[in-house]
Coordinates of C-alpha atoms and ligand atoms in Angstrom, one line a residue:
X3 CA 53.8 73.6 -79.6
X4 CA 50.6 75.4 -80.6
X5 CA 51.0 79.1 -81.0
X6 CA 48.8 81.7 -79.3
X7 CA 47.0 83.8 -81.9
X8 CA 45.5 87.3 -81.6
X9 CA 43.2 89.4 -83.7
X10 CA 40.7 92.2 -83.6
X11 CA 37.3 90.5 -83.9
X12 CA 35.2 93.7 -84.4
X13 CA 35.4 95.7 -87.7
X14 CA 38.1 98.0 -88.2
X15 CA 37.0 101.6 -87.6
X16 CA 35.5 103.7 -84.9
X17 CA 32.9 102.2 -82.7
X18 CA 31.6 102.1 -79.1
X19 CA 33.8 99.2 -78.2
X20 CA 36.3 97.0 -79.9
X21 CA 37.1 93.4 -79.1
X22 CA 40.6 91.8 -79.4
X23 CA 40.8 88.0 -79.0
X24 CA 43.5 85.6 -78.0
X25 CA 43.5 81.9 -78.4
X26 CA 46.2 79.4 -77.4
X27 CA 48.2 78.2 -74.4
X28 CA 49.7 81.6 -73.5
X29 CA 46.4 83.5 -73.6
X30 CA 46.2 83.9 -69.8
X31 CA 49.8 85.0 -69.5
X32 CA 49.6 87.5 -72.4
X33 CA 46.3 88.9 -71.0
X34 CA 47.7 89.4 -67.6
X35 CA 50.7 91.3 -69.0
X36 CA 48.4 94.1 -70.0
X37 CA 45.2 93.8 -68.0
X38 CA 44.6 94.2 -64.3
X39 CA 41.2 93.8 -62.6
X40 CA 40.1 96.8 -60.6
X41 CA 41.2 96.6 -57.0
X42 CA 38.9 94.2 -55.1
X43 CA 38.0 92.4 -58.3
X44 CA 39.2 89.0 -59.3
X45 CA 39.3 87.3 -62.7
X46 CA 37.2 84.2 -62.8
X47 CA 37.1 82.0 -65.9
X48 CA 34.2 82.8 -68.2
X49 CA 33.3 86.0 -66.3
X50 CA 33.7 89.5 -67.8
X51 CA 35.8 91.6 -65.4
X52 CA 36.3 95.4 -65.2
X53 CA 39.9 96.5 -65.1
X54 CA 42.7 98.6 -66.4
X55 CA 44.5 98.0 -69.7
X56 CA 48.1 99.2 -70.0
X57 CA 49.4 98.3 -73.4
X58 CA 52.7 100.1 -74.1
X59 CA 52.1 103.9 -74.2
X60 CA 48.3 103.5 -74.0
X61 CA 45.9 103.0 -71.1
X62 CA 42.2 102.3 -71.1
X63 CA 39.4 101.3 -68.7
X64 CA 38.5 97.9 -70.2
X65 CA 36.7 94.7 -69.6
X66 CA 38.3 91.3 -70.1
X67 CA 37.2 87.7 -70.0
X68 CA 39.4 84.5 -69.9
X69 CA 38.1 81.1 -71.0
X70 CA 39.8 78.0 -69.9
X71 CA 40.3 75.0 -72.2
X72 CA 38.2 73.2 -73.2
X73 CA 35.4 75.5 -72.3
X74 CA 35.9 78.1 -75.1
X75 CA 35.0 78.6 -78.7
X76 CA 38.3 77.2 -80.0
X77 CA 38.6 74.5 -77.2
X78 CA 41.9 76.2 -76.2
X79 CA 42.6 78.8 -73.5
X80 CA 41.1 82.0 -74.8
X81 CA 40.9 85.7 -73.7
X82 CA 38.9 88.7 -75.0
X83 CA 39.7 92.3 -74.3
X84 CA 36.8 94.8 -74.7
X85 CA 38.4 98.2 -75.2
X86 CA 36.8 101.6 -76.0
X87 CA 36.4 101.6 -79.7
X88 CA 38.9 104.0 -80.9
X89 CA 40.7 102.2 -83.8
X90 CA 44.0 103.6 -82.3
X91 CA 43.4 101.9 -78.9
X92 CA 42.4 98.6 -80.7
X93 CA 45.5 98.7 -82.9
X94 CA 47.9 99.6 -80.1
X95 CA 46.4 96.8 -77.9
X96 CA 46.8 94.2 -80.6
X97 CA 50.4 95.4 -81.3
X98 CA 51.1 94.9 -77.6
X99 CA 49.8 91.4 -77.6
X100 CA 51.9 90.6 -80.7
X101 CA 55.0 91.9 -79.0
X102 CA 54.3 89.8 -76.0
X103 CA 54.1 86.4 -77.3
X104 CA 51.1 86.2 -79.7
X105 CA 51.1 86.0 -83.4
X106 CA 48.5 87.5 -85.8
X107 CA 45.7 85.1 -86.5
X108 CA 45.1 84.0 -90.1
X109 CA 41.7 84.3 -91.7
X110 CA 39.2 82.1 -89.9
X111 CA 41.9 80.6 -87.7
X112 CA 39.9 80.8 -84.5
X113 CA 37.1 78.8 -86.1
X114 CA 39.6 76.5 -87.8
X115 CA 41.0 75.7 -84.4
X116 CA 37.5 75.1 -83.0
X117 CA 37.1 72.5 -85.9
X118 CA 40.6 70.9 -85.3
X119 CA 39.9 70.6 -81.5
X120 CA 36.6 68.8 -82.3
X121 CA 34.4 71.6 -81.0
X122 CA 32.5 71.9 -84.2
X123 CA 32.1 69.9 -87.4
X124 CA 33.4 71.3 -90.7
X125 CA 29.8 71.9 -91.9
X126 CA 29.2 73.9 -88.7
X127 CA 32.3 75.9 -89.3
X128 CA 30.9 76.7 -92.8
X129 CA 27.6 77.7 -91.1
X130 CA 29.5 80.2 -88.9
X131 CA 30.9 81.8 -92.1
X132 CA 27.3 81.9 -93.6
X133 CA 25.9 83.5 -90.5
X134 CA 28.5 86.2 -90.6
X135 CA 27.9 86.8 -94.3
X136 CA 24.1 86.5 -94.1
X137 CA 22.1 89.3 -95.8
X138 CA 18.5 88.3 -95.1
X139 CA 16.4 86.7 -92.3
X140 CA 16.0 83.6 -94.4
X141 CA 19.8 83.2 -94.8
X142 CA 20.3 83.8 -91.0
X143 CA 17.7 81.2 -90.3
X144 CA 19.2 78.7 -92.7
X145 CA 22.7 79.2 -91.4
X146 CA 21.4 79.0 -87.7
X147 CA 19.7 75.7 -88.5
X148 CA 23.0 74.4 -89.9
X149 CA 24.8 75.5 -86.9
X150 CA 22.4 74.3 -84.2
X151 CA 23.5 70.8 -84.4
X152 CA 20.5 68.8 -85.8
X153 CA 22.0 68.7 -89.2
X154 CA 25.4 67.5 -87.9
X155 CA 23.8 64.9 -85.9
X156 CA 22.0 63.6 -88.9
X157 CA 25.2 63.5 -91.0
X158 CA 27.2 61.9 -88.2
X159 CA 24.4 59.3 -87.9
X160 CA 24.6 58.5 -91.5
X161 CA 28.4 58.3 -91.2
X162 CA 28.3 56.1 -88.2
X163 CA 25.7 53.8 -90.0
X164 CA 28.0 53.4 -93.0
X165 CA 31.0 52.6 -90.8
X166 CA 28.9 50.1 -89.0
X167 CA 27.8 48.2 -92.2
X168 CA 31.5 48.4 -93.5
X169 CA 32.8 46.8 -90.3
X170 CA 30.3 44.0 -90.3
X171 CA 31.1 43.3 -93.9
X172 CA 34.8 43.4 -93.1
X173 CA 34.2 40.8 -90.5
X174 CA 32.3 38.6 -92.9
X175 CA 35.1 38.8 -95.4
X176 CA 37.7 38.0 -92.8
X177 CA 35.8 35.0 -91.3
X178 CA 34.0 33.4 -94.3
X179 CA 33.9 30.0 -92.6
X180 CA 31.4 31.5 -90.0
X181 CA 28.6 31.2 -92.6
X182 CA 26.9 34.4 -91.5
X183 CA 27.2 36.0 -94.7
X184 CA 23.8 35.4 -96.2
X185 CA 21.8 36.5 -93.2
X186 CA 24.1 39.5 -92.9
X187 CA 23.6 40.5 -96.6
X188 CA 19.9 40.9 -96.4
X189 CA 20.1 42.8 -93.1
X190 CA 22.9 44.9 -94.5
X191 CA 21.0 45.7 -97.7
X192 CA 18.1 46.9 -95.7
X193 CA 20.3 49.1 -93.7
X194 CA 22.1 50.5 -96.7
X195 CA 18.8 51.4 -98.3
X196 CA 17.8 53.2 -95.2
X197 CA 21.0 55.2 -95.3
X198 CA 20.4 55.9 -98.9
X199 CA 16.9 57.3 -98.1
X200 CA 18.5 59.5 -95.4
X201 CA 21.1 60.8 -97.9
X202 CA 18.3 61.5 -100.5
X203 CA 16.4 63.6 -97.9
X204 CA 19.6 65.4 -97.0
X205 CA 20.2 66.3 -100.6
X206 CA 16.6 67.6 -100.9
X207 CA 17.0 69.7 -97.8
X208 CA 19.8 71.6 -99.7
X209 CA 17.6 72.1 -102.8
X210 CA 14.9 73.5 -100.5
X211 CA 17.4 75.5 -98.5
X212 CA 18.7 77.0 -101.8
X213 CA 15.1 77.9 -102.7
X214 CA 14.6 79.5 -99.3
X215 CA 17.7 81.5 -99.9
X216 CA 16.8 82.7 -103.4
X217 CA 13.1 83.0 -102.7
X218 CA 9.9 81.0 -103.2
X219 CA 8.4 81.8 -106.6
X220 CA 4.7 82.6 -106.5
X221 CA 2.9 83.2 -109.7
X222 CA -0.4 85.1 -109.8
X223 CA -2.5 83.5 -112.6
X224 CA -5.9 84.5 -113.8
X225 CA -8.2 85.9 -116.6
X226 CA -7.7 89.5 -117.6
X227 CA -9.2 91.9 -115.0
X228 CA -9.3 89.2 -112.3
X229 CA -7.3 91.7 -110.1
X230 CA -3.9 90.2 -110.4
X231 CA -1.9 93.4 -110.6
X232 CA -3.9 94.9 -107.7
X233 CA -3.2 91.9 -105.6
X234 CA 0.5 92.0 -106.4
X235 CA 0.6 95.7 -105.3
X236 CA -1.4 94.9 -102.2
X237 CA 0.9 92.0 -101.2
X238 CA 4.0 94.1 -101.9
X239 CA 2.5 97.0 -100.0
X240 CA 3.4 99.4 -102.8
X241 CA 2.4 100.1 -106.3
X242 CA 4.5 98.2 -108.7
X243 CA 2.2 96.8 -111.3
X244 CA -0.1 99.0 -113.5
X245 CA -3.7 98.7 -112.5
X246 CA -6.4 99.7 -115.0
X247 CA -9.9 98.6 -115.9
X248 CA -8.6 97.8 -119.4
X249 CA -8.2 94.1 -119.9
X250 CA -4.8 93.0 -121.1
X251 CA -2.7 95.7 -119.5
X252 CA -0.1 93.4 -118.1
X253 CA 1.7 92.2 -121.2
X254 CA 4.8 90.8 -119.7
X255 CA 5.6 88.9 -116.4
X256 CA 6.6 91.3 -113.7
X257 CA 8.4 90.1 -110.6
X258 CA 9.1 91.6 -107.2
X259 CA 10.3 90.2 -103.9
X260 CA 8.9 90.6 -100.4
X261 CA 9.5 88.9 -97.0
X262 CA 6.9 87.3 -94.8
X263 CA 7.9 85.6 -91.5
X264 CA 11.5 85.6 -92.7
X265 CA 10.8 83.7 -95.9
X266 CA 11.6 85.4 -99.1
X267 CA 8.9 85.3 -101.8
X268 CA 9.3 86.3 -105.5
X269 CA 5.9 87.4 -106.6
X270 CA 5.2 87.3 -110.3
X271 CA 2.3 89.1 -112.0
X272 CA 1.5 87.6 -115.3
X273 CA -0.5 88.5 -118.4
X274 CA -4.2 87.4 -118.1
X275 CA -4.8 84.0 -119.7
X276 CA -7.3 84.2 -122.5
X277 CA -7.6 83.9 -126.3
X278 CA -6.2 87.0 -128.2
X279 CA -5.0 88.0 -131.6
X280 CA -2.8 90.8 -130.3
X281 CA 0.8 89.7 -130.9
X282 CA 2.3 91.5 -127.9
X283 CA -0.3 90.1 -125.6
X284 CA 0.0 86.6 -127.0
X285 CA 3.7 86.7 -126.1
X286 CA 2.7 87.8 -122.6
X287 CA 0.4 84.9 -122.3
X288 CA 3.0 82.5 -123.6
X289 CA 5.4 83.7 -120.8
X290 CA 2.6 83.4 -118.3
X291 CA 2.2 79.8 -119.2
X292 CA 5.9 79.2 -119.0
X293 CA 5.7 80.6 -115.5
X294 CA 3.4 77.9 -114.5
X295 CA 6.4 75.5 -114.8
X296 CA 8.9 77.6 -112.9
X297 CA 6.7 78.8 -110.1
X298 CA 6.8 76.9 -106.8
X299 CA 3.3 78.1 -105.8
X300 CA 0.5 79.3 -108.0
X301 CA -2.2 81.7 -106.8
X302 CA -5.3 80.9 -109.0
X303 CA -7.2 84.1 -109.0
X304 CA -10.8 84.7 -110.1
X305 CA -13.6 87.0 -109.2
X306 CA -16.8 85.4 -107.7
X307 CA -18.7 83.7 -110.4
X308 CA -15.8 83.7 -113.0
X309 CA -13.9 80.6 -113.9
X310 CA -10.4 79.8 -112.8
X311 CA -7.6 78.8 -115.2
X312 CA -7.5 75.1 -115.6
X313 CA -4.1 74.1 -114.0
X314 CA -3.2 71.0 -112.2
X315 CA -0.1 69.7 -110.3
X316 CA 2.0 72.2 -108.5
X317 CA 1.1 73.8 -105.1
X318 CA -2.1 75.8 -106.0
X319 CA -3.9 78.2 -103.8
X320 CA -7.4 79.2 -105.0
X321 CA -8.1 82.8 -104.3
X322 CA -11.4 84.8 -104.9
X323 CA -10.7 88.4 -105.7
X324 CA -12.7 91.6 -105.1
X325 CA -14.4 90.1 -102.0
X326 CA -15.6 93.7 -101.1
X327 CA -18.0 93.2 -104.1
X328 CA -18.9 89.6 -103.8
X329 CA -17.7 86.5 -102.0
X330 CA -16.4 83.4 -103.8
X331 CA -14.9 80.0 -103.0
X332 CA -11.4 79.5 -101.8
X333 CA -9.7 82.3 -99.9
X334 CA -11.5 85.6 -100.2
X335 CA -9.4 88.6 -100.6
X336 CA -9.9 92.3 -101.4
X337 CA -7.1 94.5 -102.7
X338 CA -9.4 97.4 -101.8
X339 CA -10.3 96.7 -98.2
X340 CA -7.3 94.5 -97.4
X341 CA -9.6 91.5 -96.4
X342 CA -7.8 88.3 -96.5
X343 CA -4.3 89.7 -97.4
X344 CA -2.5 88.7 -94.2
X345 CA -4.2 85.3 -94.3
X346 CA -3.0 84.8 -97.9
X347 CA 0.5 85.7 -96.9
X348 CA 0.3 83.2 -94.0
X349 CA -1.1 80.5 -96.3
X350 CA 1.7 81.0 -98.8
X351 CA 4.2 80.7 -96.0
X352 CA 2.5 77.5 -94.8
X353 CA 2.3 76.1 -98.3
X354 CA 6.0 76.8 -98.9
X355 CA 6.9 75.3 -95.5
X356 CA 4.7 72.2 -95.9
X357 CA 6.7 70.9 -98.8
X358 CA 9.9 70.6 -96.7
X359 CA 11.1 67.1 -96.2
X360 CA 12.8 67.7 -92.9
X361 CA 11.4 69.1 -89.7
X362 CA 13.6 69.8 -86.7
X363 CA 16.0 72.1 -88.4
X364 CA 17.9 69.6 -90.6
X365 CA 19.0 71.6 -93.6
X366 CA 22.1 71.4 -95.7
X367 CA 23.3 74.8 -96.8
X368 CA 26.7 74.6 -98.3
X369 CA 27.3 73.6 -101.9
X370 CA 30.4 71.6 -100.7
X371 CA 28.2 69.5 -98.4
X372 CA 25.6 69.0 -101.1
X373 CA 28.0 67.8 -103.8
X374 CA 29.7 65.4 -101.2
X375 CA 26.1 64.1 -100.4
X376 CA 25.4 63.5 -104.1
X377 CA 28.8 61.8 -104.5
X378 CA 28.0 59.6 -101.4
X379 CA 24.6 58.8 -103.0
X380 CA 26.1 57.7 -106.3
X381 CA 28.6 55.3 -104.4
X382 CA 25.8 54.0 -102.3
X383 CA 23.7 53.2 -105.4
X384 CA 26.7 51.3 -106.8
X385 CA 27.0 49.4 -103.7
X386 CA 23.3 48.4 -103.8
X387 CA 23.5 47.5 -107.4
X388 CA 26.4 45.3 -106.8
X389 CA 24.6 43.5 -104.0
X390 CA 21.4 43.1 -105.7
X391 CA 23.0 42.0 -109.0
X392 CA 25.7 39.7 -107.9
X393 CA 25.8 39.7 -104.2
X394 CA 29.5 40.7 -104.3
X395 CA 30.3 41.9 -100.8
X396 CA 33.9 42.6 -101.7
X397 CA 33.0 45.0 -104.3
X398 CA 30.2 46.7 -102.5
X399 CA 32.5 47.3 -99.6
X400 CA 34.7 49.4 -101.8
X401 CA 31.7 51.6 -102.9
X402 CA 30.5 51.8 -99.3
X403 CA 33.9 53.0 -98.2
X404 CA 33.7 55.7 -100.9
X405 CA 30.4 56.7 -99.6
X406 CA 31.6 56.9 -96.1
X407 CA 34.6 58.9 -97.2
X408 CA 32.3 61.5 -98.9
X409 CA 30.0 61.7 -95.9
X410 CA 33.0 61.9 -93.6
X411 CA 34.3 64.8 -95.5
X412 CA 31.1 66.8 -94.9
X413 CA 31.8 66.9 -91.2
X414 CA 35.4 67.0 -91.7
X415 CA 36.3 63.5 -90.5
X416 CA 38.3 63.0 -93.7
X417 CA 38.9 66.4 -95.1
X418 CA 42.3 67.3 -96.4
X419 CA 44.4 70.4 -95.9
X420 CA 43.3 71.9 -99.2
X421 CA 39.6 71.7 -98.3
X422 CA 40.4 73.4 -94.9
X423 CA 42.3 76.1 -96.6
X424 CA 39.6 76.7 -99.1
X425 CA 36.9 77.0 -96.4
X426 CA 38.8 79.0 -93.9
X427 CA 40.5 81.5 -96.2
X428 CA 37.0 82.9 -96.9
X429 CA 36.6 84.0 -93.3
X430 CA 37.7 87.3 -91.9
X431 CA 40.7 87.6 -89.7
X432 CA 39.4 87.5 -86.0
X433 CA 36.8 84.8 -86.5
Ligands
GDP13 P1 -5.5 92.2 -113.7 O1 -5.9 92.5 -115.1 O2 -6.0 90.8 -113.4 O3 -4.2 92.5 -113.4 O4 -6.5 93.2 -112.8 P2 -6.2 94.6 -112.2 O5 -5.5 94.4 -111.0 O6 -5.6 95.4 -113.3 O7 -7.7 95.0 -111.8 C1 -8.7 95.1 -112.8 C2 -9.9 96.0 -112.3 O8 -10.4 95.5 -111.1 C3 -9.3 97.4 -111.9 O9 -10.3 98.3 -112.3 C4 -9.2 97.3 -110.4 O10 -9.3 98.7 -109.9 C5 -10.3 96.4 -110.0 N1 -10.0 95.7 -108.8 C6 -8.9 94.9 -108.6 N2 -9.0 94.4 -107.3 C7 -10.1 94.8 -106.7 C8 -10.7 94.6 -105.4 O11 -10.2 93.9 -104.5 N3 -11.9 95.2 -105.2 C9 -12.5 96.0 -106.2 N4 -13.7 96.5 -105.8 N5 -11.9 96.3 -107.4 C10 -10.8 95.7 -107.7

């Protein structure tokens, strides 16, 4: 028999309101033992109702809502009580619920129940945790994408595809006399390669997602006095880099972050690229060159009429500085008048977004899912090798089953108790 759990879902402390939740078969009975709708009002499922709370020695004017299974977060009967946010009221209410048939929920138990009842996949449960712990707009957006279903749908699709191939292989092994094997193999190989491609894209979406979380690295590169430090300050909206008319002032790379349209950028000002005998400046130039490798986007900056550093590869945006004095090619910006600055930020955003392999919100955000994807990929590669090399269906089935197990574990289709404990213990009580 499933127990009914209760917990305070809002932070402990004083607030305008506090919310205490119940989930499990006795939710309705326990709620009704302490909450009565105001006269003339009736409790209807999924509707917030005003009423009176009487929990032992305390009383409050409160709101409550009842959700009937399966139409609730956990998929079970659930109730929420919204009390006035004195911690004393919240604590006393919870104590009352615990005395009247509920037990205190463990960390993440509500979400764990949502997963166990099939309401959400394991990867979505993790996204809920990420959303609660998010500290930047980019993290919120990434977690929301993982939660919004497109990612799970893609993973489920890959999982179903793998099971499909496995079952047709199983059939071929069971009925060899049917002589369908050869045709089946070439078809299956094609299908497996298609699934491999989808897994590769999934893995890349994590690498991108991680980059979005940690920030897109943008290096400003140009000759001394091109206006790099001024541009950095203008993009940041504050003075960070030292600006002088003396060439070679920036002797080391300098980095600062800013957000644009919810995307985090790490802006890197570098020493001007030119020939010099100054030891300190040479070291700065060496670091600027190293930055060319680690940056995701390079802003190639030059005044009108001056040459740009010769760099290829990478995502490069050509920018002409000091447009208030003279216009050049590429995007014209002026750190003095502000011309082109917003356009440059938009272009950086678009350039960073254009490299993304997935549209439609498919993005893998958890490290666990990523490593399982990599594991599935390695198994699928073994299966393909086996088929191409020796056409050994029996062996490739073993590898395909391994791959399916790994993909299944991402959504929780084959996750063990240890995995669940590791994931849900990171949640707070009440979620
Ligand atoms: P860096 O060596 O490439 O970092 O260049 P700085 O940002 O230090 O700028 C070099 C000189 O150009 C300074 O005297 C700046 O005041 C001037 N400067 C930079 N950007 C602009 C601009 O957009 N317009 C004008 N008129 N002067 C600028």
